Every structure is written in C-alpha cells, then in structure tokens.
Coordinates of C-alpha atoms in Angstrom, one line a residue:
Chain A
M1 CA -151.4 -116.4 -15.0
P2 CA -148.2 -114.7 -16.0
D3 CA -145.1 -115.4 -14.1
T4 CA -145.4 -112.8 -11.4
K5 CA -141.9 -112.9 -10.2
R6 CA -140.4 -111.1 -13.1
L7 CA -143.2 -108.7 -13.8
H8 CA -143.0 -105.1 -12.7
P9 CA -146.1 -104.0 -10.7
L10 CA -147.0 -101.5 -13.4
H11 CA -147.1 -104.3 -16.0
V12 CA -149.4 -106.3 -13.8
L13 CA -151.7 -103.3 -13.5
L14 CA -151.6 -102.8 -17.3
I15 CA -152.6 -106.4 -17.9
L16 CA -155.4 -106.2 -15.4
A17 CA -156.6 -103.0 -16.9
V18 CA -156.7 -104.5 -20.4
L19 CA -158.5 -107.5 -19.1
A20 CA -161.1 -105.3 -17.3
A21 CA -161.6 -103.2 -20.4
G22 CA -162.2 -106.4 -22.5
L23 CA -164.7 -107.8 -20.0
I24 CA -166.6 -104.5 -19.9
A25 CA -166.7 -104.4 -23.7
A26 CA -167.9 -108.0 -23.8
F27 CA -170.5 -107.3 -21.1
M28 CA -171.8 -104.2 -23.0
T29 CA -172.1 -106.0 -26.4
I30 CA -172.6 -109.7 -26.1
G31 CA -176.2 -110.9 -26.8
A32 CA -177.4 -107.4 -27.6
K33 CA -180.6 -107.7 -29.5
G34 CA -182.5 -104.5 -30.1
R35 CA -181.8 -100.8 -30.1
W36 CA -178.3 -99.6 -29.0
D37 CA -179.7 -96.4 -27.5
F38 CA -181.6 -98.5 -25.0
I39 CA -179.0 -101.2 -24.4
L40 CA -176.0 -99.0 -23.9
P41 CA -177.4 -96.8 -21.1
F42 CA -179.1 -99.8 -19.5
R43 CA -176.0 -101.9 -19.4
G44 CA -173.8 -98.9 -18.8
T45 CA -175.6 -98.2 -15.5
K46 CA -174.9 -101.8 -14.5
V47 CA -171.3 -101.5 -15.4
L48 CA -170.8 -98.2 -13.5
T49 CA -172.5 -99.7 -10.5
M50 CA -170.2 -102.7 -10.6
V51 CA -167.1 -100.5 -11.0
L52 CA -168.2 -98.4 -8.0
V53 CA -168.9 -101.4 -5.8
A54 CA -165.7 -103.1 -6.9
Y55 CA -163.7 -100.0 -6.0
A56 CA -165.4 -99.7 -2.6
V57 CA -165.0 -103.3 -1.7
A58 CA -161.4 -103.7 -2.9
V59 CA -160.2 -100.5 -1.3
S60 CA -162.0 -101.0 2.0
T61 CA -160.7 -104.6 2.4
V62 CA -157.1 -103.7 1.6
L63 CA -157.1 -100.7 3.9
F64 CA -158.9 -102.7 6.7
Q65 CA -156.3 -105.4 6.4
T66 CA -153.4 -102.9 6.5
A67 CA -154.8 -101.2 9.6
S68 CA -155.5 -104.5 11.4
Q69 CA -152.3 -106.0 10.1
N70 CA -154.2 -109.1 9.2
R71 CA -154.7 -110.8 5.8
I72 CA -157.8 -112.7 6.8
L73 CA -160.1 -110.1 8.2
T74 CA -162.5 -108.1 6.1
P75 CA -164.7 -105.2 7.0
A76 CA -167.6 -107.7 6.9
I77 CA -166.4 -109.0 10.3
M78 CA -167.2 -105.6 11.8
G79 CA -170.9 -106.3 11.4
F80 CA -171.6 -104.1 8.4
D81 CA -173.5 -106.7 6.6
A82 CA -175.3 -107.7 9.7
L83 CA -176.4 -104.1 10.4
F84 CA -177.7 -103.8 6.8
I85 CA -179.7 -106.9 7.3
L86 CA -181.0 -105.6 10.6
I87 CA -182.1 -102.3 9.1
Q88 CA -183.9 -104.0 6.3
T89 CA -185.6 -106.5 8.6
A90 CA -186.6 -103.8 11.1
L91 CA -188.1 -101.7 8.3
I92 CA -190.2 -104.5 7.0
F93 CA -191.0 -105.6 10.6
S94 CA -192.3 -102.2 11.6
I95 CA -194.1 -100.8 8.6
G96 CA -194.6 -103.9 6.4
A97 CA -193.5 -104.6 2.9
A98 CA -196.1 -102.3 1.4
G99 CA -195.0 -99.5 3.6
V100 CA -191.4 -100.0 2.6
A101 CA -192.3 -100.0 -1.1
N102 CA -194.0 -96.7 -0.6
L103 CA -191.0 -95.1 1.0
S104 CA -188.7 -93.0 -1.1
P105 CA -185.6 -95.1 -2.1
Y106 CA -183.5 -92.0 -1.3
L107 CA -184.8 -91.9 2.2
V108 CA -184.1 -95.6 2.8
F109 CA -180.6 -95.2 1.2
A110 CA -179.7 -92.2 3.4
L111 CA -181.0 -94.0 6.4
E112 CA -178.9 -97.1 5.8
V113 CA -175.8 -95.1 5.1
L114 CA -176.2 -92.9 8.1
A115 CA -176.9 -95.7 10.4
M116 CA -173.9 -97.7 9.3
V117 CA -171.5 -94.8 9.3
L118 CA -172.8 -93.6 12.7
F119 CA -172.6 -97.1 14.2
S120 CA -169.0 -97.6 13.1
S121 CA -167.9 -94.0 14.1
I122 CA -169.3 -94.4 17.5
L123 CA -167.7 -97.8 17.9
Y124 CA -164.3 -96.5 16.8
R125 CA -164.4 -93.2 18.7
W126 CA -165.5 -95.0 21.9
L127 CA -162.7 -97.6 21.6
F128 CA -160.0 -95.2 20.5
S129 CA -160.7 -92.4 23.1
G130 CA -160.4 -94.7 26.1
T131 CA -157.2 -96.0 27.6
S132 CA -157.5 -99.2 25.6
R133 CA -156.3 -98.6 22.1
S134 CA -156.3 -102.2 20.9
L135 CA -157.4 -102.8 17.4
H136 CA -158.1 -106.4 18.2
L137 CA -160.5 -105.4 21.0
L138 CA -162.3 -103.2 18.4
I139 CA -162.6 -106.1 16.0
L140 CA -163.8 -108.3 18.8
V141 CA -166.5 -105.8 19.8
G142 CA -167.4 -105.6 16.1
I143 CA -167.8 -109.3 15.8
V144 CA -170.0 -109.4 19.0
F145 CA -172.2 -106.6 17.6
G146 CA -172.5 -108.5 14.3
V147 CA -173.7 -111.6 16.1
F148 CA -176.1 -109.5 18.1
F149 CA -177.5 -107.8 15.0
R150 CA -177.9 -111.1 13.3
S151 CA -179.7 -112.7 16.2
L152 CA -182.0 -109.7 16.4
S153 CA -182.8 -109.9 12.7
G154 CA -183.2 -113.7 12.9
F155 CA -185.8 -113.1 15.7
M156 CA -187.8 -110.6 13.7
Q157 CA -187.6 -112.7 10.5
R158 CA -189.1 -115.6 12.4
I159 CA -192.2 -113.7 13.5
I160 CA -193.1 -111.7 10.4
D161 CA -195.6 -112.7 7.8
P162 CA -194.1 -115.3 5.4
N163 CA -195.1 -113.2 2.4
E164 CA -193.2 -110.3 3.8
F165 CA -190.2 -112.5 4.6
V166 CA -190.0 -113.4 0.9
V167 CA -189.9 -109.7 0.0
L168 CA -187.2 -109.2 2.7
Q169 CA -185.1 -112.1 1.4
D170 CA -185.1 -110.6 -2.0
R171 CA -183.8 -107.4 -0.7
L172 CA -181.0 -109.1 1.2
F173 CA -179.3 -110.5 -1.9
A174 CA -176.7 -108.3 -3.7
S175 CA -178.2 -107.4 -7.1
F176 CA -177.0 -105.1 -9.9
N177 CA -180.2 -105.4 -11.9
S178 CA -182.3 -102.5 -10.7
I179 CA -180.1 -99.6 -9.9
D180 CA -181.5 -96.1 -9.8
G181 CA -179.3 -93.7 -11.8
E182 CA -179.7 -90.9 -9.2
L183 CA -178.7 -93.2 -6.3
L184 CA -175.7 -94.2 -8.4
A185 CA -174.7 -90.6 -8.9
I186 CA -175.1 -89.8 -5.2
S187 CA -173.0 -92.9 -4.2
S188 CA -170.3 -92.0 -6.6
T189 CA -170.0 -88.5 -5.2
V190 CA -169.8 -89.7 -1.7
I191 CA -167.2 -92.4 -2.5
I192 CA -165.1 -90.0 -4.6
A193 CA -165.2 -87.4 -1.8
A194 CA -164.1 -90.1 0.8
S195 CA -161.3 -91.3 -1.5
L196 CA -159.9 -87.7 -1.8
V197 CA -159.6 -87.6 1.9
G198 CA -157.8 -90.9 2.0
W199 CA -155.6 -90.0 -0.9
R200 CA -153.5 -87.7 1.3
F201 CA -152.5 -90.6 3.5
L202 CA -151.7 -93.0 0.6
R203 CA -148.0 -93.3 1.4
G204 CA -148.6 -93.3 5.1
F205 CA -150.5 -96.6 4.6
D206 CA -147.3 -98.3 3.6
V207 CA -145.7 -97.4 6.9
L208 CA -148.7 -98.8 8.8
S209 CA -147.8 -102.3 7.6
L210 CA -144.6 -102.1 9.7
G211 CA -146.7 -102.2 12.8
R212 CA -147.7 -99.5 15.3
D213 CA -144.4 -99.0 17.1
A214 CA -142.3 -98.7 13.9
A215 CA -144.9 -96.4 12.3
I216 CA -144.9 -94.0 15.3
G217 CA -141.1 -94.1 15.3
L218 CA -141.1 -93.0 11.7
G219 CA -143.4 -90.0 12.6
V220 CA -146.7 -91.4 11.4
D221 CA -149.6 -90.3 13.7
H222 CA -150.7 -93.9 14.0
D223 CA -154.0 -93.4 15.8
R224 CA -155.0 -90.7 13.5
V225 CA -154.2 -92.6 10.3
V226 CA -156.0 -95.7 11.6
T227 CA -159.1 -93.6 12.5
V228 CA -159.0 -92.2 9.0
V229 CA -158.8 -95.7 7.5
L230 CA -161.6 -97.0 9.6
L231 CA -163.9 -94.1 8.8
L232 CA -163.0 -94.5 5.1
V233 CA -163.8 -98.2 5.3
A234 CA -167.1 -97.4 7.0
V235 CA -168.2 -94.9 4.3
L236 CA -167.1 -97.2 1.4
V237 CA -168.8 -100.3 2.8
S238 CA -171.9 -98.5 3.9
V239 CA -172.5 -96.8 0.5
S240 CA -171.8 -99.9 -1.6
T241 CA -173.9 -102.1 0.7
A242 CA -176.8 -99.6 0.7
L243 CA -176.6 -99.5 -3.1
V244 CA -176.6 -103.1 -4.0
G245 CA -176.8 -105.2 -0.8
P246 CA -174.2 -107.2 1.0
V247 CA -171.3 -107.7 -1.3
T248 CA -168.2 -107.8 0.9
F249 CA -167.8 -111.5 0.2
F250 CA -165.2 -111.1 -2.6
G251 CA -163.1 -108.5 -0.8
L252 CA -161.0 -111.1 0.9
L253 CA -160.4 -112.8 -2.4
V254 CA -159.4 -109.8 -4.5
A255 CA -157.2 -108.3 -1.7
N256 CA -155.2 -111.5 -1.3
L257 CA -155.0 -112.1 -5.1
A258 CA -153.7 -108.5 -5.3
Y259 CA -150.9 -109.1 -2.7
Q260 CA -149.9 -112.3 -4.6
I261 CA -149.6 -110.9 -8.1
V262 CA -148.3 -107.4 -7.3
G263 CA -145.4 -108.5 -5.2
S264 CA -144.9 -105.1 -3.7
H265 CA -145.8 -103.7 -0.3
K266 CA -146.7 -100.3 -1.8
H267 CA -150.3 -99.3 -1.6
R268 CA -150.1 -97.3 -4.8
F269 CA -149.7 -100.6 -6.6
I270 CA -151.8 -102.9 -4.4
L271 CA -154.9 -100.7 -4.3
P272 CA -155.3 -100.3 -8.0
A273 CA -154.5 -103.9 -8.6
A274 CA -157.2 -105.0 -6.1
V275 CA -159.7 -102.6 -7.6
L276 CA -159.0 -103.9 -11.1
L277 CA -159.3 -107.5 -9.9
A278 CA -162.6 -106.7 -8.2
I279 CA -163.9 -105.2 -11.5
N280 CA -162.8 -108.3 -13.4
C281 CA -164.5 -110.5 -10.8
L282 CA -167.8 -108.6 -10.8
V283 CA -168.1 -107.9 -14.5
G284 CA -166.8 -111.3 -15.4
G285 CA -169.0 -113.0 -12.8
Q286 CA -172.1 -111.1 -13.9
L287 CA -171.3 -111.9 -17.5
I288 CA -171.2 -115.6 -16.7
L289 CA -174.3 -115.3 -14.6
E290 CA -176.4 -113.6 -17.3
R291 CA -175.1 -115.3 -20.4
I292 CA -174.3 -118.9 -19.3
F293 CA -176.5 -119.5 -16.3
A294 CA -179.3 -117.2 -17.4
F295 CA -179.6 -115.7 -13.9
D296 CA -180.1 -119.2 -12.5
T297 CA -177.6 -118.8 -9.7
A298 CA -176.1 -116.2 -7.4
L299 CA -173.2 -113.9 -8.3
S300 CA -171.4 -114.8 -5.1
I301 CA -171.3 -118.5 -6.1
V302 CA -169.8 -117.7 -9.5
I303 CA -167.2 -115.4 -8.1
D304 CA -166.2 -117.5 -5.1
F305 CA -165.9 -120.6 -7.3
V306 CA -163.8 -119.1 -10.1
G307 CA -161.8 -116.8 -7.8
G308 CA -161.2 -119.4 -5.2
L309 CA -159.8 -121.8 -7.9
L310 CA -157.6 -119.1 -9.2
F311 CA -156.4 -118.3 -5.7
L312 CA -155.6 -121.9 -4.9
A313 CA -153.8 -122.3 -8.2
L314 CA -151.6 -119.2 -7.3
L315 CA -150.8 -120.6 -3.9
M316 CA -149.9 -124.1 -5.3
K317 CA -147.6 -122.5 -7.9
G318 CA -145.7 -121.1 -5.0
A319 CA -145.6 -117.6 -6.5
A320 CA -146.7 -116.5 -3.1
R321 CA -145.0 -113.7 -1.4
Chain B
M1 CA -130.4 -83.6 25.5
I2 CA -133.1 -86.0 26.7
E3 CA -134.5 -85.0 30.0
V4 CA -137.1 -87.0 31.9
S5 CA -138.9 -85.3 34.8
N6 CA -141.2 -87.1 37.3
A7 CA -142.2 -89.7 34.7
S8 CA -144.6 -92.4 36.0
K9 CA -146.6 -95.1 34.4
S10 CA -149.3 -97.1 36.1
Y11 CA -151.7 -99.8 35.0
G12 CA -154.5 -99.6 37.4
D13 CA -153.0 -99.7 40.9
T14 CA -149.7 -101.1 39.7
M15 CA -146.9 -98.6 39.2
V16 CA -144.5 -99.8 36.5
V17 CA -142.4 -96.7 36.4
R18 CA -142.4 -94.4 39.5
D19 CA -141.4 -90.8 39.4
V20 CA -138.3 -91.1 37.3
S21 CA -136.3 -87.9 36.8
L22 CA -133.1 -88.2 34.8
R23 CA -130.9 -86.3 32.3
F24 CA -129.3 -88.5 29.7
P25 CA -125.9 -87.3 28.9
Q26 CA -125.4 -85.8 25.4
G27 CA -123.5 -88.1 23.0
G28 CA -122.0 -91.5 23.7
I29 CA -123.8 -94.7 24.8
T30 CA -126.0 -94.8 27.8
S31 CA -127.2 -98.3 29.0
I32 CA -130.2 -98.9 31.1
I33 CA -129.8 -102.1 33.2
G34 CA -132.0 -103.8 35.8
P35 CA -133.8 -107.0 36.5
N36 CA -136.9 -108.2 34.6
G37 CA -139.9 -106.0 35.3
A38 CA -137.8 -103.1 36.5
G39 CA -139.6 -100.8 34.0
K40 CA -136.6 -100.3 31.6
S41 CA -138.5 -101.0 28.4
T42 CA -141.5 -99.0 29.7
L43 CA -139.3 -96.0 30.3
L44 CA -137.7 -96.3 26.9
S45 CA -141.2 -96.5 25.3
M46 CA -142.3 -93.4 27.1
I47 CA -139.3 -91.5 26.1
S48 CA -139.9 -92.4 22.5
R49 CA -143.7 -91.5 22.7
L50 CA -144.8 -95.1 22.0
L51 CA -146.5 -95.3 25.3
P52 CA -148.4 -92.4 27.0
M53 CA -147.1 -91.4 30.4
S54 CA -149.4 -91.4 33.5
A55 CA -147.6 -88.4 34.8
G56 CA -144.5 -86.4 34.1
T57 CA -142.8 -85.0 31.0
V58 CA -140.0 -86.1 28.7
T59 CA -138.2 -83.5 26.5
A60 CA -135.7 -84.1 23.7
D61 CA -133.8 -80.9 22.8
G62 CA -136.5 -79.0 24.7
L63 CA -139.3 -80.6 22.7
D64 CA -142.0 -82.2 24.8
V65 CA -142.3 -85.7 23.2
T66 CA -146.1 -85.9 23.9
R67 CA -146.9 -82.6 22.4
T68 CA -144.5 -82.2 19.5
P69 CA -145.9 -83.4 16.2
S70 CA -144.8 -87.0 15.6
D71 CA -143.1 -86.3 12.3
V72 CA -141.0 -83.5 13.7
L73 CA -139.8 -85.8 16.5
A74 CA -139.1 -88.5 14.0
K75 CA -136.2 -86.4 12.6
R76 CA -134.6 -86.1 16.1
L77 CA -135.3 -89.4 17.8
S78 CA -135.6 -93.0 16.5
I79 CA -136.5 -96.1 18.4
L80 CA -136.1 -99.8 17.8
R81 CA -138.2 -102.1 19.9
Q82 CA -137.5 -105.8 20.7
E83 CA -140.3 -107.3 18.9
N84 CA -140.9 -106.3 15.3
R85 CA -143.6 -107.6 13.1
I86 CA -142.1 -109.3 10.1
P87 CA -143.9 -107.9 7.0
A88 CA -143.9 -110.1 4.0
R89 CA -143.2 -108.7 0.5
L90 CA -140.6 -106.3 1.9
T91 CA -136.9 -106.5 0.9
V92 CA -134.1 -105.3 3.1
R93 CA -133.7 -102.2 0.9
D94 CA -137.4 -101.4 1.1
L95 CA -137.2 -101.6 4.9
V96 CA -134.2 -99.4 5.1
E97 CA -135.7 -96.9 2.8
F98 CA -138.6 -96.6 5.2
G99 CA -136.1 -94.9 7.5
R100 CA -136.3 -91.9 5.1
Y101 CA -140.0 -91.6 5.6
P102 CA -139.8 -88.6 8.0
Y103 CA -138.0 -86.6 5.4
S104 CA -139.4 -87.8 2.1
K105 CA -142.9 -88.9 3.2
G106 CA -142.6 -91.9 0.9
R107 CA -141.3 -90.0 -2.2
L108 CA -137.7 -91.0 -2.2
T109 CA -135.2 -88.5 -3.6
P110 CA -131.8 -89.6 -5.0
E111 CA -130.4 -88.3 -1.8
D112 CA -132.7 -90.6 0.2
R113 CA -131.6 -93.5 -1.8
K114 CA -127.9 -92.6 -1.3
Q115 CA -128.5 -92.5 2.5
A116 CA -130.3 -95.9 2.4
T117 CA -127.4 -97.4 0.4
A118 CA -125.0 -95.9 2.9
A119 CA -126.9 -97.4 5.9
I120 CA -127.0 -100.8 4.1
G121 CA -123.2 -100.6 3.6
Y122 CA -122.7 -99.5 7.2
L123 CA -124.4 -102.7 8.4
M124 CA -122.7 -104.8 5.8
L125 CA -126.0 -105.9 4.3
E126 CA -125.1 -105.3 0.6
E127 CA -125.4 -108.9 -0.4
L128 CA -128.8 -109.2 1.4
A129 CA -130.2 -105.9 0.1
D130 CA -132.6 -107.5 -2.3
R131 CA -133.6 -110.5 -0.1
F132 CA -137.0 -110.5 1.6
I133 CA -137.1 -109.8 5.3
D134 CA -138.9 -113.0 6.2
E135 CA -136.2 -115.0 4.5
L136 CA -133.4 -113.7 6.8
S137 CA -132.0 -115.2 10.0
G138 CA -132.8 -113.4 13.3
G139 CA -129.5 -111.7 13.4
Q140 CA -129.6 -110.5 9.8
R141 CA -133.1 -109.2 10.4
Q142 CA -131.9 -107.4 13.5
R143 CA -129.2 -105.7 11.4
A144 CA -131.7 -104.7 8.7
Y145 CA -133.9 -103.0 11.4
V146 CA -130.8 -101.2 12.8
A147 CA -130.0 -100.1 9.3
M148 CA -133.5 -98.6 9.0
V149 CA -133.1 -96.7 12.3
L150 CA -129.6 -95.4 11.3
C151 CA -131.1 -94.4 7.9
Q152 CA -133.5 -92.2 9.8
D153 CA -130.5 -90.2 10.7
T154 CA -131.6 -88.8 14.1
D155 CA -129.4 -87.4 16.9
Y156 CA -131.0 -89.7 19.4
V157 CA -131.1 -93.4 18.7
L158 CA -133.0 -95.7 21.2
F159 CA -132.7 -99.4 21.2
D160 CA -134.7 -101.9 23.3
E161 CA -132.5 -104.9 23.8
P162 CA -130.6 -104.8 20.5
L163 CA -128.6 -107.9 21.4
N164 CA -131.7 -110.2 21.5
N165 CA -131.3 -113.1 19.1
L166 CA -127.7 -112.4 18.5
D167 CA -124.8 -114.8 19.0
M168 CA -121.5 -113.8 20.6
K169 CA -120.0 -112.7 17.3
H170 CA -122.9 -110.7 16.2
A171 CA -123.6 -109.2 19.6
V172 CA -120.0 -107.9 19.8
G173 CA -120.4 -106.7 16.2
M174 CA -123.6 -104.8 17.1
M175 CA -122.1 -103.2 20.1
K176 CA -119.0 -102.1 18.1
L177 CA -121.3 -100.7 15.5
L178 CA -123.3 -98.7 18.0
R179 CA -120.0 -97.5 19.5
R180 CA -118.9 -96.3 16.0
A181 CA -122.3 -94.6 15.5
A182 CA -121.8 -92.8 18.8
D183 CA -118.1 -91.9 18.1
D184 CA -118.0 -91.2 14.3
L185 CA -121.6 -90.0 13.7
G186 CA -122.0 -88.2 17.0
K187 CA -125.2 -89.9 17.9
T188 CA -126.6 -90.2 21.4
V189 CA -127.3 -93.9 21.8
V190 CA -129.6 -95.1 24.6
L191 CA -129.9 -98.9 25.1
V192 CA -131.8 -101.3 27.3
L193 CA -129.3 -104.1 28.0
H194 CA -129.5 -107.3 29.9
D195 CA -125.9 -108.3 29.7
L196 CA -124.1 -106.3 32.5
N197 CA -120.7 -106.9 30.9
F198 CA -121.6 -105.6 27.5
A199 CA -123.0 -102.5 29.3
S200 CA -119.8 -102.2 31.3
C201 CA -117.5 -102.5 28.3
Y202 CA -119.3 -100.3 25.8
S203 CA -121.2 -97.6 27.8
D204 CA -120.2 -94.2 28.8
Y205 CA -123.0 -94.0 31.3
M206 CA -125.2 -96.5 33.0
V207 CA -128.6 -96.2 34.5
A208 CA -129.7 -98.9 37.0
M209 CA -133.4 -99.4 37.6
R210 CA -135.4 -101.5 40.0
D211 CA -139.1 -101.7 40.8
G212 CA -139.8 -98.9 38.4
A213 CA -137.3 -96.4 39.9
V214 CA -133.9 -95.3 38.9
I215 CA -131.7 -96.3 41.9
H216 CA -128.2 -95.6 40.6
H217 CA -126.7 -93.9 37.7
G218 CA -123.2 -92.9 36.8
P219 CA -120.2 -94.0 34.7
P220 CA -119.6 -97.8 34.5
D221 CA -116.8 -97.6 37.1
A222 CA -119.3 -96.3 39.6
I223 CA -122.1 -98.8 38.8
M224 CA -119.9 -101.9 38.4
T225 CA -119.4 -102.5 42.1
T226 CA -120.5 -105.4 44.2
Q227 CA -122.6 -103.0 46.4
V228 CA -124.5 -101.4 43.5
I229 CA -125.2 -104.7 41.7
R230 CA -126.5 -106.2 44.9
D231 CA -128.9 -103.2 45.3
V232 CA -130.1 -103.7 41.7
Y233 CA -130.3 -107.4 41.3
D234 CA -130.3 -108.8 44.9
M235 CA -127.3 -110.9 43.9
D236 CA -123.8 -111.0 45.3
V237 CA -121.6 -110.7 42.3
E238 CA -117.9 -110.6 42.1
I239 CA -116.6 -107.7 40.0
Q240 CA -113.1 -108.2 38.5
E241 CA -111.0 -106.0 36.4
I242 CA -109.9 -107.9 33.4
Q243 CA -107.8 -106.1 30.7
G244 CA -108.8 -102.8 32.2
R245 CA -112.6 -103.5 32.1
K246 CA -114.9 -104.2 34.9
I247 CA -116.4 -107.6 34.4
S248 CA -119.0 -109.2 36.7
I249 CA -118.8 -112.9 37.3
Y250 CA -122.4 -114.0 37.8
Y251 CA -122.6 -117.4 36.1
T252 CA -122.1 -119.6 39.2

C-alpha cells in the first residue's frame, strides 16, 4: 500500500480507479476462449452487476455508520439479510420449489424489494415519530427483528422437504453467475434514482459525524437527514440483496479500509473510495474465485481472507487515523 | 432578544423544568446557576432547540425556535454542549470550518476560510490548527470547539458549562475570552456555570434555578447575597467583597 499520510485523497481515488479499471479489464479478457461477441456481453453483465452491488453495499455501509456514529455496525445488523432469507424460505415453504421456479423473477424481485423497504420504513417511522428518538434503540429493535426472522426461517427450513431445502440453500448464497439483464436494468434505475435524492445531502453527511447536538446547532435538520440516510440504505441494500443474495458481508471491510486510506472526514472522498474498494474486492475476488479456485469456494471467503489481511496490515502499520 | 415563556419539560411524571418565563437581556454575559438537577442544561437545550419542549415557547429575535427552519436559526444562535463526541480524522481547522456550515453549506468560500482563520487566531490555536482533535488535551479541545462556535458568527452564543475540564489558568482565559466576545463583538453570551465566583466576576446578569424553576434573577450584586444563595443551594455561604467583587466562601 502507498504511504497514505502524504497522499491527497484525490490521488488515493485515482490509484483505486486505475486498479479497478485494471481488474475489470483482466476479468473481461483472461481465459477468454471463443467468440468475443458472446464473451463480452456475458462477462459485461457480470461486471455491471458487481459494480452496482459494490456501489450499493459501500454507500449504504458508510452512510449507515455515519448516521449511527459507529464504525462497527453495518446495515446487515438491521435484519435485512435475515428478512431476505425469511422471504425466500417462506416462498419455498408455501408454494414449493417448483412453484417458485414457475413464478416470474420480476414478481419475486419486486416482492422482495417491497417487503424489505416497507419493513425498514415502518420500523424507522415508528421509532422516529414517537418520543424516543434514539438511534441505538432503533438498531436494537432491528437486531431483535433479525433474530426473530432467522428463527422463523430456521423453523421452516427444518420442516420442509430436504430436496426443497437444497434448492433454498442455493438461493441463499450470493451469486453473480445468473443475472437477468432486465432485472439489472431495473435495479440500476432504482439505485440511481435513490442516489440522486441522497446527493442533495452529501455535504450534510459530513456534519452528522459531529454528533446530533452539534449538527442541529449548525442548522442541519438532524432527524430528517438521518431518515433520508436510513431510507437510502434500505433501498440500496434491498435492491442489491434481491438481485444477487446476501452480500453485505464486505461492507464493513471496505468502509473501514476507506476511512483508513482516505484520511479525510469528507464524504465526497470517503464514499467514492469505499465504492472503488468494493469494486476491487468484488471483481478481484470473483476473478480469483473463477480463475484460481475454479468456483470451488465462496466469494465471501475469498474477499474476507484477502481483505481482512489487508486491513490488519494497515492497522499494524499504524497508518490508522 | 431571547424570550422564554412558560417553558416546561417533563419526562413522564417528573417535571425537569417547570413553567419558566424569562427575558434574557440583550448583549453581555448572562450566567445560569443552580444546584445539580436544577434544570439549567435542560433549559439551555430547549432554548437552542436541541430538546423539544413539553409546553411553552422560546423566541430569539421574535423567531420561534421550534418552528423556524434550523438553518435560519443557525445564523442567529449557536450552542456548545458539555459532552462532544470526538470525531477522528478531523483537524482543528476542519472543525472550526464546520462553523461556516450555516452559510456555505459545506462549500467554503475564501471569506469563510478567512473567518475560520480569524476564529483560530482569536482562540490562539494557530499552532494546533493542523493537529487532529483526538490528539489534543481536554482544554485545547474545548478551545477548538469554542472557536467553531465563534466561527458560526451568531448574535447569541450559548455554552453549557464551558469551564468543564479546564484548569485555573484556562478557566480564567476562557471567561476573559467570552467577556471579550461580548464586549468587542457585541455577542449575547448565555452560560450555564457551576462556579458561583466566576459567574459573579464575569456576568452582567445572573439567573438562579432550583427544582426546574427560576427562583431569582438579577445583576450579580442582587444574586450574590447570603439569603439568595441559601434559597438556591440550601447552604449558608458567606459573601465577601474582595477587590470590588462579590466572592462566596463556600469551601469549608
């Protein structure tokens, strides 16, 4: 890693962007045997999906951490992954694997996104409209719901047909291998629209990191900005989870790596850095997974192993700020 | 002018601030004193819209603090609380520049930077300007936050126990600085203070609270009497005039 203390955040971004471009180029071309007019669109869809998911996971994690003023929490703790698992389990439980296979993928996608956004909106509204405005209470309730969803899914998974369970298990792993182009387009539109809403608050996010009192003192409508952040997080996580499965695992890693190497509190540097890191993680991880391990392991294992080592190395070096 | 009318705050059945009505004098330093749990900080938080009121209204220059958009109010009134989170990755200059947020919304103009530099100079923080906040001592950090609040350049400046964590020298320095801010910059400074004698020596006006109510208010000469202090603190304290200032002897 470069010596981060002397690098301007823009240079860090530039290095990360070049790295990401290199990895994407490698991913598109390495091991290509056959016709380019098949390979490029096929791998291109994969890359686009990974970029979209990287964006969603990185942005949602950083914003969630800013709003909760905590560097360890991720949106996963609010029970998003658990709700996704519950929806999938409930679907297979009620209409069977064959029934689910016959459903339109768009319908399932819309259902998942709606359920997840609705769940989080109701949770946030309920907690923010009352007298108690504690974000920690909100997170606690989220954790409890997560446990509840997981237990409910666990119960259903134990009593369904073992064959159906295998189908279900396959659906619960994040995968970039069979993405529908139409779904990808829909997801991108939703995520871009949500980001445009969040864009207006970009500089307000910096103030949030000073804490509630200081933010209000500086004229930021704290409750409103936090609500916007939480809704944005809900949309981003829901869409990406519905698209490829539970992938929030590497959010924690890229967000903290971004804080470490950017060395600035400004979200206009942290956010792009986290997104680029996430792209590097996903594309690099998938490259290793496909070319070295020949799909023999899970993407999360690759990313957590390599990323975790990198993170530890950064901490040991004491470049930490 | 800051005007509080019938302000109350209750948590369940407990009234923390009960029916306070008060006009804070324009200009100068006003200190709010009183025992722990008297509702001083709660009152200050309600005036600065950090805490919703259970009943009553607060206006600053005629603007209702609960209804006026937060960013409009942020150009008139600033607040510094006792506990501040210590963000990492933030230098003193970064922090002070946040004071310009109500004006620039994060896009600093050269004028904003000039104001920030001026505030840093005013607090004599030049040498620390590029240090990170979490590397400073408690006193230095306190000064950095005060610089941020002064950089916000509001007519009303509210401080909740600004002398916390400060030693004698820095406490006196802080009070002199607030005095200067009131005298030279024409600010209206409202403080919650625990040290009676600092309040007596530096305030133009004192407000004494007990059990959520304002029980006395007036210039220091009127408040610094054995009778009033007994009402407020339940303590018999001798008040002596030393070098023309009323000093309470309460240590023994």
